[in-house]
Coordinates of C-alpha atoms in Angstrom, one line a residue:
X1 CA 0.3 0.3 -0.1
X2 CA 1.5 3.2 -1.3
X3 CA 1.6 6.4 1.1
X4 CA -1.4 7.9 -0.8
X5 CA -3.7 5.4 -0.6
X6 CA -2.4 4.6 3.3
X7 CA -3.2 8.1 3.9
X8 CA -6.5 8.1 2.1
X9 CA -7.8 4.7 4.1
X10 CA -6.8 5.8 7.0
X11 CA -9.0 9.2 7.1
X12 CA -11.8 7.5 6.2
X13 CA -11.6 5.1 8.9
X14 CA -11.2 7.6 11.3
X15 CA -13.8 9.9 9.4
X16 CA -16.6 7.1 9.4
X17 CA -15.7 5.1 12.4
X18 CA -13.0 6.3 14.9
X19 CA -14.1 10.1 15.2
X20 CA -17.6 9.6 15.6
X21 CA -16.6 6.6 18.4
X22 CA -14.7 9.0 20.3
X23 CA -17.2 12.4 20.0
X24 CA -20.0 9.6 21.8
X25 CA -17.6 8.3 24.3
X26 CA -16.8 12.1 25.0
X27 CA -20.3 13.0 25.8
X28 CA -20.9 10.2 27.9
X29 CA -18.1 10.6 30.0
X30 CA -16.0 7.5 29.0
X31 CA -13.3 9.2 27.4
X32 CA -11.2 12.4 28.2
X33 CA -10.2 15.1 26.0
X34 CA -6.3 14.3 24.9
X35 CA -6.3 11.0 25.5
X36 CA -4.3 9.5 23.2
X37 CA -5.1 7.1 20.4
X38 CA -2.3 4.4 19.3
X39 CA -4.7 1.2 18.5
X40 CA -7.7 1.4 16.4
X41 CA -9.9 -1.6 15.3
X42 CA -13.5 -2.0 13.7
X43 CA -14.6 -5.0 13.8
X44 CA -17.3 -5.9 11.2
X45 CA -19.8 -8.8 12.5
X46 CA -23.0 -10.4 10.7
X47 CA -23.4 -12.6 14.0
X48 CA -24.3 -9.4 15.8
X49 CA -25.6 -7.2 12.9
X50 CA -23.6 -4.3 13.7
X51 CA -20.2 -2.9 13.6
X52 CA -17.9 -2.5 16.6
X53 CA -15.4 0.1 17.4
X54 CA -12.2 -0.8 19.7
X55 CA -9.4 1.8 21.2
X56 CA -6.4 1.3 22.6
X57 CA -6.3 -1.6 24.8
X58 CA -10.0 -3.0 23.6
X59 CA -8.2 -4.2 20.6
X60 CA -8.0 -8.1 20.5
X61 CA -5.8 -9.1 17.8
X62 CA -2.6 -11.6 16.8
X63 CA 0.3 -9.7 14.8
X64 CA 3.0 -11.6 13.3
X65 CA 6.4 -9.3 13.4
X66 CA 10.6 -9.8 12.7
X67 CA 12.4 -9.6 16.0
X68 CA 15.5 -8.3 15.9
X69 CA 16.7 -10.3 19.2
X70 CA 16.1 -14.0 20.8
X71 CA 12.5 -14.0 22.2
X72 CA 11.6 -16.6 24.7
X73 CA 7.9 -18.0 24.6
X74 CA 5.9 -16.3 27.2
X75 CA 8.6 -13.1 27.0
X76 CA 6.9 -9.6 27.1
X77 CA 7.6 -8.1 23.6
X78 CA 8.3 -4.6 23.5
X79 CA 8.2 -2.2 20.4
X80 CA 12.2 -2.1 20.4
X81 CA 11.9 -5.8 20.0
X82 CA 10.2 -5.6 16.8
X83 CA 12.0 -4.4 13.2
X84 CA 8.6 -4.6 11.2
X85 CA 5.1 -6.0 11.5
X86 CA 4.0 -8.3 8.9
X87 CA 0.2 -9.7 9.3
X88 CA -2.3 -8.4 11.8
X89 CA -4.8 -11.1 12.3
X90 CA -8.0 -11.5 14.4
X91 CA -8.3 -13.9 18.0
X92 CA -10.9 -16.7 17.7
X93 CA -13.1 -14.6 19.7
X94 CA -13.5 -12.6 16.4
X95 CA -12.5 -15.7 13.9
X96 CA -16.1 -15.2 11.3
X97 CA -15.8 -11.7 11.3
X98 CA -14.2 -9.1 8.8
X99 CA -11.8 -6.1 10.4
X100 CA -9.9 -3.3 9.9
X101 CA -7.1 -2.6 12.7
X102 CA -4.9 0.5 12.9
X103 CA -1.3 0.0 14.9
X104 CA 0.5 3.2 15.6
X105 CA 3.9 1.7 15.3
X106 CA 7.6 3.2 15.4
X107 CA 5.8 6.6 14.5
X108 CA 3.9 4.8 11.4
X109 CA 0.6 3.6 11.2
X110 CA 0.0 -0.1 10.2
X111 CA -3.0 -0.7 8.4
X112 CA -4.4 -4.3 8.2
X113 CA -7.6 -5.1 6.8
X114 CA -9.5 -8.4 6.1
X115 CA -13.3 -8.0 5.0
X116 CA -13.8 -11.8 4.2
X117 CA -16.8 -13.1 6.8
X118 CA -17.3 -16.6 8.5
X119 CA -13.8 -18.0 8.0
X120 CA -14.4 -20.6 10.9
X121 CA -17.6 -22.0 9.1
X122 CA -15.9 -21.5 5.8
X123 CA -13.3 -24.3 7.0
X124 CA -16.2 -26.3 8.5
X125 CA -18.3 -26.1 5.4
X126 CA -14.8 -27.2 3.2
X127 CA -14.1 -30.2 5.5
X128 CA -18.0 -31.4 4.9
X129 CA -17.7 -30.6 1.0
X130 CA -14.6 -33.5 0.8
X131 CA -16.5 -36.0 3.0
X132 CA -19.0 -35.8 0.4
X133 CA -16.2 -35.5 -2.4
X134 CA -14.5 -38.5 -1.3
X135 CA -18.2 -40.3 -0.9
X136 CA -19.2 -39.4 -4.6
X137 CA -15.2 -40.6 -6.0
X138 CA -15.9 -44.1 -3.9
X139 CA -19.5 -44.4 -5.6
X140 CA -17.8 -43.9 -8.9
X141 CA -15.3 -46.4 -8.1
X142 CA -17.9 -49.0 -7.4
X143 CA -19.8 -47.5 -10.5
X144 CA -22.7 -46.5 -8.0
X145 CA -23.9 -43.6 -10.5
X146 CA -26.4 -42.6 -8.6
X147 CA -25.0 -41.9 -5.1
X148 CA -22.2 -40.4 -6.7
X149 CA -24.0 -37.7 -8.2
X150 CA -26.2 -37.4 -4.9
X151 CA -22.9 -36.8 -3.3
X152 CA -21.1 -35.0 -6.0
X153 CA -24.1 -32.1 -5.9
X154 CA -23.5 -31.9 -2.0
X155 CA -19.5 -31.4 -2.2
X156 CA -20.1 -29.0 -4.9
X157 CA -22.8 -27.2 -3.1
X158 CA -21.0 -26.8 0.0
X159 CA -18.1 -26.0 -2.0
X160 CA -20.0 -23.0 -3.6
X161 CA -21.3 -21.9 -0.2
X162 CA -17.7 -21.6 1.1
X163 CA -17.0 -18.9 -1.4
X164 CA -20.2 -17.3 -0.9
X165 CA -19.9 -17.1 2.8
X166 CA -17.1 -15.1 2.7
X167 CA -19.2 -12.1 1.8
X168 CA -21.2 -9.7 3.9
X169 CA -24.4 -11.5 2.8
X170 CA -26.3 -13.0 5.8
X171 CA -28.9 -14.0 4.1
X172 CA -26.0 -16.6 3.0
X173 CA -25.3 -17.8 6.3
X174 CA -29.4 -18.2 7.1
X175 CA -30.4 -19.6 3.8
X176 CA -31.6 -22.8 3.3
X177 CA -32.6 -22.9 0.0
X178 CA -30.8 -24.7 -2.9
X179 CA -32.4 -22.5 -5.6
X180 CA -31.3 -19.4 -4.3
X181 CA -27.8 -20.6 -3.3
X182 CA -27.3 -21.7 -7.1
X183 CA -28.5 -18.2 -8.3
X184 CA -26.4 -16.3 -6.1
X185 CA -23.4 -18.8 -6.9
X186 CA -24.3 -18.3 -10.8
X187 CA -24.1 -14.5 -10.6
X188 CA -20.9 -14.5 -8.7
X189 CA -19.4 -16.4 -11.4
X190 CA -20.7 -14.3 -14.1
X191 CA -19.1 -11.5 -12.8
X192 CA -15.8 -12.9 -13.0
X193 CA -14.9 -14.0 -9.6
X194 CA -14.9 -17.7 -9.8
X195 CA -14.7 -20.2 -13.1
X196 CA -17.8 -20.4 -15.2
X197 CA -17.3 -23.6 -15.4
X198 CA -18.1 -23.8 -11.5
X199 CA -21.4 -22.6 -11.6
X200 CA -22.5 -24.2 -14.8
X201 CA -21.1 -27.4 -13.3
X202 CA -23.3 -26.9 -9.8
X203 CA -26.2 -26.5 -11.6
X204 CA -26.0 -28.9 -13.9
X205 CA -25.3 -31.4 -11.0
X206 CA -28.7 -29.9 -9.3
X207 CA -30.4 -31.6 -12.2
X208 CA -28.6 -34.8 -12.6
X209 CA -29.4 -35.0 -8.8
X210 CA -32.7 -35.1 -9.5
X211 CA -32.3 -37.6 -12.4
X212 CA -30.0 -39.8 -10.3
X213 CA -32.4 -39.7 -7.3
X214 CA -35.8 -39.0 -8.0
X215 CA -35.4 -41.0 -11.0
X216 CA -37.3 -38.5 -13.0
X217 CA -35.2 -39.2 -16.3
X218 CA -31.9 -40.6 -17.0
X219 CA -29.7 -38.3 -17.8
X220 CA -27.6 -38.9 -15.0
X221 CA -26.2 -41.6 -17.6
X222 CA -25.4 -39.2 -20.1
X223 CA -22.6 -37.2 -18.5
X224 CA -18.9 -38.1 -17.7
X225 CA -18.5 -38.5 -14.5
X226 CA -14.5 -38.3 -14.5
X227 CA -14.7 -34.6 -15.6
X228 CA -17.0 -33.8 -12.8
X229 CA -14.8 -35.0 -10.5
X230 CA -11.9 -33.0 -11.8
X231 CA -13.9 -29.7 -11.3
X232 CA -15.5 -31.2 -7.9
X233 CA -11.7 -30.9 -6.5
X234 CA -11.1 -27.7 -8.5
X235 CA -13.8 -26.0 -6.5
X236 CA -12.4 -27.4 -2.8
X237 CA -9.3 -26.3 -3.8
X238 CA -10.3 -22.5 -4.8
X239 CA -12.5 -22.6 -1.6
X240 CA -9.6 -23.6 0.4
X241 CA -7.2 -20.7 -1.5
X242 CA -9.8 -17.9 -1.0
X243 CA -9.4 -18.3 2.7
X244 CA -5.5 -18.5 2.8

């Protein structure tokens, strides 16, 4: 981030979040005039439905930095012991939230942000997707195409939801409608955020699942399951990379 962009981001954070919060606390007598603010954090939570502004000792984060001397585990670390801060992450208490965190370090502001939501939930969905993927492979190896397509659809839908969960959309978190999820993922693919093939595969598998499970047609027998299994793995890999 160059200095011009950094200054713009800093000013926007101050104007939109921090300054109004400081003024509110002043009026309520919760902060004294002249208080020096050296740490700021805005937590974006879908669960709570509101943003939380933290100042100074209130912030909760894990900072990764480069030390300029040997440091033992559990030892108190001071600013002079660190050459630079490389990464700032949220603690487990806020694992499913997005954030902007600013730290005054060696007279310079370190700005870190991650607007991806639901990281822990995404990991759970990816693990579930892998299980259905493994079941699909087992069924394919035994030439059981009906359960293959049932498990293939489950895997693809979970992978798709893993991608969508990173967005600030509570409907994705709470929604249980297959059709809505397919439509959202299709739109996300059309915007170029994922491969179009992922979107078309999910939609196709929804139809093939009906064909195989509900005996609505023999369409599932006309598809190439080996091609589908390759795309399923790509979808899982993409979902994992998306939260790195």
